[in-house]
Coordinates of C-alpha atoms in Angstrom, one line a residue:
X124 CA 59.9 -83.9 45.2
X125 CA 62.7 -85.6 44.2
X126 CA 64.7 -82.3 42.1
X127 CA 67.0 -83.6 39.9
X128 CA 69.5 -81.1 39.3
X129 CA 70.0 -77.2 39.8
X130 CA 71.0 -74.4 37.6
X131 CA 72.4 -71.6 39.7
X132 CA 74.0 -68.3 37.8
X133 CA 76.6 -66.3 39.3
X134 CA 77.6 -62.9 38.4
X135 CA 81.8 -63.8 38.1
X136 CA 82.2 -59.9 38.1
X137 CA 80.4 -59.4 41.4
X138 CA 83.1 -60.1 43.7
X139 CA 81.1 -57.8 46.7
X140 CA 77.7 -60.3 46.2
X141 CA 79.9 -64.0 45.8
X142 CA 79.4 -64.8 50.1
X143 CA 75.6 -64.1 49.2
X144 CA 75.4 -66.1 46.3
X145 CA 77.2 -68.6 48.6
X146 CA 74.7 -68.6 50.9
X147 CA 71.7 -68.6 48.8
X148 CA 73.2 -72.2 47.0
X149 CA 74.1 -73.8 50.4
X150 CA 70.5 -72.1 51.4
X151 CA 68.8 -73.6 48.2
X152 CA 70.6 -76.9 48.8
X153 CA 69.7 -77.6 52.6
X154 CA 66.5 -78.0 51.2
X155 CA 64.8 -81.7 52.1
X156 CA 63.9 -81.8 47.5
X157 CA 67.3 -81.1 47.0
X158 CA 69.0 -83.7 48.5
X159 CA 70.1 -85.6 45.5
X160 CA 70.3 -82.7 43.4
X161 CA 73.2 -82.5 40.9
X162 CA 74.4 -78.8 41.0
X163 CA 75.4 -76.8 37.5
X164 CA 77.2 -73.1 38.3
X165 CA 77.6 -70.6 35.1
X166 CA 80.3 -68.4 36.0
X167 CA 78.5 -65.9 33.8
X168 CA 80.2 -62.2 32.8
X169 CA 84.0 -64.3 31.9
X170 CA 84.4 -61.6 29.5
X171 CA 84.7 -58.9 31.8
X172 CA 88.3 -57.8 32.7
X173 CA 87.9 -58.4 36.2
X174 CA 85.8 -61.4 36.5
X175 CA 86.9 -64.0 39.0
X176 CA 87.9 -67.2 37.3
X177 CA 86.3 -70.3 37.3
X178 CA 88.6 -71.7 39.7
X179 CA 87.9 -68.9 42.0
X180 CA 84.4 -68.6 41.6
X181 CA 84.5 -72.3 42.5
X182 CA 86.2 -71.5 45.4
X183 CA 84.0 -68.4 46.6
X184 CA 80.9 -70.8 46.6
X185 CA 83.0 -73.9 48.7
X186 CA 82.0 -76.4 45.5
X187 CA 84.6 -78.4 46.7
X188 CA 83.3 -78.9 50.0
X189 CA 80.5 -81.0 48.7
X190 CA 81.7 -84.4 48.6
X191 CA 78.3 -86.2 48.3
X192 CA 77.0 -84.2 45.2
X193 CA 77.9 -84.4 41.7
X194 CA 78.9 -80.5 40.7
X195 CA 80.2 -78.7 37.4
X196 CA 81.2 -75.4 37.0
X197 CA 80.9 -73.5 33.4
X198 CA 82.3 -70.0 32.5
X199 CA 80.2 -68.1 30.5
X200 CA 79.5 -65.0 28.4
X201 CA 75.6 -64.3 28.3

């Protein structure tokens, strides 16, 4: 009880999977532990040619729709 904070990777190259991995965060997230939960993203894969950007990745997910939870976004190369 009581979750602190979540850690949720994304694939910035998988453009096809970025409604799923919206709807496995807002999924993960409706959960009663995870209602104070601070939220970190990796856009992981940014340096592929064709990964989304942060900014888009940010957008595919609807971060900015959650105006009661701290959130940060990170691009990554792992």
């Amino acid at each position: 009880q009581g979750t602190q904070g979540l850690i949720f990777v994304v694939d910035s190259n998988d453009r096809d999977r970025s409604e799923d991995a919206r709807e496995e965060l807002n999924k993960m997230l409706s959960e009663d532990e995870m209602r104070d939960a601070a939220v970190l993203v990796f856009a992981n894969k940014q340096d592929l040619p064709n990964a989304m950007s942060a900014a888009e990745v940010t957008e595919k997910l609807g971060l900015h729709s959650m105006r009661s939870r701290q959130w940060f976004i990170q691009s990554t190369c792992a």
